[in-house]
Short mmCIF file of C-alpha atoms in Angstrom, two decimals:
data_model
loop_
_atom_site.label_atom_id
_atom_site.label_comp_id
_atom_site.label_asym_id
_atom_site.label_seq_id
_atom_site.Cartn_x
_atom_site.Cartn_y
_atom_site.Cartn_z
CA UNK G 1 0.00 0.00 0.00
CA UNK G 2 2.79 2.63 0.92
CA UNK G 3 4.49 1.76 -2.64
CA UNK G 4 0.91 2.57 -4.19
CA UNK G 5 0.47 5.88 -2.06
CA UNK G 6 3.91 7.03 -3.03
CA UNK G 7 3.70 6.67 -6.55
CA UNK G 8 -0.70 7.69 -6.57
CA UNK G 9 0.81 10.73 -4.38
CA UNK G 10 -2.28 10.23 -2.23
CA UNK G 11 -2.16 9.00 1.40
CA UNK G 12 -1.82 5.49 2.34
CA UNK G 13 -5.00 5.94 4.15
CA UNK G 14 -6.66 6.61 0.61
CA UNK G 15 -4.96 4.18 -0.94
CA UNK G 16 -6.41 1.65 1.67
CA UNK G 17 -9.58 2.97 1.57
CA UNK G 18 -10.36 2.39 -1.93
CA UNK G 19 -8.74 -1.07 -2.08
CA UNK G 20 -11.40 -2.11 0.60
CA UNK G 21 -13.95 -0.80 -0.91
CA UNK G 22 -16.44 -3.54 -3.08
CA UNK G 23 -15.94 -3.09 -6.94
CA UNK G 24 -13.94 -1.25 -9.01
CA UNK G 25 -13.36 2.09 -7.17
CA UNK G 26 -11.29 4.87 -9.16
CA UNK G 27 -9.75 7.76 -6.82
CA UNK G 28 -10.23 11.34 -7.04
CA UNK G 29 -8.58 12.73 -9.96
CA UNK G 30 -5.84 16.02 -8.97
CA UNK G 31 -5.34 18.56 -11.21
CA UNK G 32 -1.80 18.79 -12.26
CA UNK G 33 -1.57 21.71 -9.80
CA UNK G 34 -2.30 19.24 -6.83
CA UNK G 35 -5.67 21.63 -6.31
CA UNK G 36 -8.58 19.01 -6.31
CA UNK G 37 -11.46 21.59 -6.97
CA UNK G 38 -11.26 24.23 -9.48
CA UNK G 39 -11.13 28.09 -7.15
CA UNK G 40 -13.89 30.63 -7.26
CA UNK G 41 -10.88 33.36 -8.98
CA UNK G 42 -10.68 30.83 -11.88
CA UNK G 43 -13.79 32.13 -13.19
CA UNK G 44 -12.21 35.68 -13.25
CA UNK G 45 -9.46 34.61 -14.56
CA UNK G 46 -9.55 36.25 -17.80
CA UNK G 47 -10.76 39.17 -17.19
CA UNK G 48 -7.54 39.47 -13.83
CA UNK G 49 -5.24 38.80 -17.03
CA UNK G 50 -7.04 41.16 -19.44
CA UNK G 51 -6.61 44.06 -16.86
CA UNK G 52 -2.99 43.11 -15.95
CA UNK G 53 -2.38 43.14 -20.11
CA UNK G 54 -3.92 46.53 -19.87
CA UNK G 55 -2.09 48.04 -17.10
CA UNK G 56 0.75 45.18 -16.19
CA UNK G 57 1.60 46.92 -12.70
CA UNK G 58 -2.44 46.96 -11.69
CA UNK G 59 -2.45 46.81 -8.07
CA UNK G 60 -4.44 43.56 -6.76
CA UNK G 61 -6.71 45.92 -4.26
CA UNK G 62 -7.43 47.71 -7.25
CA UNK G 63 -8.23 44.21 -9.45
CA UNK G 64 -10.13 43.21 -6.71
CA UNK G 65 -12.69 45.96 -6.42
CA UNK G 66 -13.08 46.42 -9.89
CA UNK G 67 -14.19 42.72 -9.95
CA UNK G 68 -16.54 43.33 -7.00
CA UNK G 69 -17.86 46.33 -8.22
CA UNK G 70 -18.80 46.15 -12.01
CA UNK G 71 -18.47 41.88 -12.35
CA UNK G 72 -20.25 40.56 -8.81
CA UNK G 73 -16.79 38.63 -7.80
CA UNK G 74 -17.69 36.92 -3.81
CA UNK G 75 -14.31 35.96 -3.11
CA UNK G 76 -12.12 37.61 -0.55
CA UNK G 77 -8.92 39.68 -1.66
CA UNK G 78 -6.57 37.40 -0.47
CA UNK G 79 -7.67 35.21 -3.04
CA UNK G 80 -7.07 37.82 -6.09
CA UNK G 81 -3.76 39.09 -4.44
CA UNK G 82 -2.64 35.18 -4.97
CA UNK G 83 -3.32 35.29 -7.82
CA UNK G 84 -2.16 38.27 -9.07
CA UNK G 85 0.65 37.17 -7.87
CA UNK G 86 1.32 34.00 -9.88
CA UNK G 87 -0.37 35.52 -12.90
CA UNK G 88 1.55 39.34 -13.23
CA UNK G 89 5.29 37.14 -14.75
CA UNK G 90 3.18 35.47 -16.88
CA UNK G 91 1.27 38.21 -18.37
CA UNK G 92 4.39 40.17 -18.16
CA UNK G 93 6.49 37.81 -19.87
CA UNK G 94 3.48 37.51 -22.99
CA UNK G 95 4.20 41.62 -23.26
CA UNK G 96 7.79 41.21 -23.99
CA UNK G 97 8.63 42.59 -20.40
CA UNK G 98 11.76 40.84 -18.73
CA UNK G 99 11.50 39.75 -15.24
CA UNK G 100 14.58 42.49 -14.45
CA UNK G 101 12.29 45.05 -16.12
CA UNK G 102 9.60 44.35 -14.24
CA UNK G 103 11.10 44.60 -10.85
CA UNK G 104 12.75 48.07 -12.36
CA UNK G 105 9.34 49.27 -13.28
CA UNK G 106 7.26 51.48 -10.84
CA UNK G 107 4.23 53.12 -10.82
CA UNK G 108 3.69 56.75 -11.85
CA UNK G 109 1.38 58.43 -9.20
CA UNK G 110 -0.22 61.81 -10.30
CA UNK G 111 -2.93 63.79 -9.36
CA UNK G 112 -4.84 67.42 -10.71
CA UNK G 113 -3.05 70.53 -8.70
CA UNK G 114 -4.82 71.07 -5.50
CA UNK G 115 -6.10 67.77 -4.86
CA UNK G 116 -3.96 66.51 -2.65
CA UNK G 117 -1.59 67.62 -0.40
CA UNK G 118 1.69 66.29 1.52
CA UNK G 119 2.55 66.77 4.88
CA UNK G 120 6.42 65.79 6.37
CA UNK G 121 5.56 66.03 10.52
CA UNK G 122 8.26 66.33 12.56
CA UNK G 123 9.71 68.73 15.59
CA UNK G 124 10.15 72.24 14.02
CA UNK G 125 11.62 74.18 17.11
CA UNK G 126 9.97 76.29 19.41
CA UNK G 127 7.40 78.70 19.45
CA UNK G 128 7.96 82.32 21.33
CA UNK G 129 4.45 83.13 21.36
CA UNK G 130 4.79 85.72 24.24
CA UNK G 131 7.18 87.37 22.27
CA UNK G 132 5.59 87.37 19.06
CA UNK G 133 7.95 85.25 16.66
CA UNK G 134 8.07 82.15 15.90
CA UNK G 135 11.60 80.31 15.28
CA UNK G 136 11.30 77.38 13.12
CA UNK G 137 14.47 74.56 12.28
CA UNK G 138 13.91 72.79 9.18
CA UNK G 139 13.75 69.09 9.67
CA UNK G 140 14.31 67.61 6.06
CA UNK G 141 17.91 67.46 4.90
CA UNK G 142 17.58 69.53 2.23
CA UNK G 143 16.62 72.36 4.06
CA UNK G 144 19.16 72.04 7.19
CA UNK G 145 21.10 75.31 8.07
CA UNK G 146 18.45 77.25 7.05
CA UNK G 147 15.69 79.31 9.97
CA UNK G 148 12.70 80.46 9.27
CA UNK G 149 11.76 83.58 11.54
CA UNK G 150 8.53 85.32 11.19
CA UNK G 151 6.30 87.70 13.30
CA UNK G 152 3.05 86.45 14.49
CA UNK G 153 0.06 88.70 14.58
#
């Protein structure tokens, strides 16, 4: 039986189990994958790979809400980030991208002026309220050995 499981890849349990049983008794067949039952994102394939040959860099949260949103995908995002995952070489390497390039590729983030803004927090000195100025120390880099000073009405 253990020769049997070994070369079956199933357990020996399994392998006993259907020996027992009366009749011929064929096991479950595996997909070459080892997965025995085909995964709710496997529907949605397609349309995962059609997005990533759109936009190869697609986040997965991004894939994942679209697919909620306009195509009534159930599964959780753990599922799409997966698969994402195993899928973004693949589709990369069908666009002529190397994996080198795609690790050297990033995303270019953009918005219209004024819609966002960026805020560095940090400790910028102290305050002379009482006095009427406030003293300010730079605390990027860039900006070091310059002082602000301005009067406070």
């Amino acid at each position: 039986m253990s020769e049997i499981a070994r070369e079956t890849g199933l357990d020996r349990k399994t392998v006993r189990k259907y020996l027992s049983a009366p009749g011929p008794a064929t096991p479950p067949r595996r997909s070459p994958n080892g997965r025995s039952r085909a995964r709710l994102i496997d529907e949605f394939a397609p349309l995962v790979d059609a997005m990533l040959r759109a936009e190869v860099l697609m986040k997965a949260a991004v894939i994942h809400e679209r697919l909620v949103v306009e195509y009534g995908f159930t599964g959780n995002y753990q599922r799409v980030k997966l698969y994402v995952q195993e899928a973004r070489p693949r589709v990369a390497e069908e666009l002529g991208i190397t994996p080198k390039e795609l690790a050297g590729l990033h995303r270019r983030f953009e918005v219209i002026p004024g819609a966002q803004a960026q805020v560095d927090w940090g400790d910028e000195g102290k305050i002379l309220a009482h006095v009427g100025i406030v003293v300010r120390t730079p605390t990027r880099p860039a900006a070091c050995g310059s002082v602000v000073v301005r009067p406070v009405y």
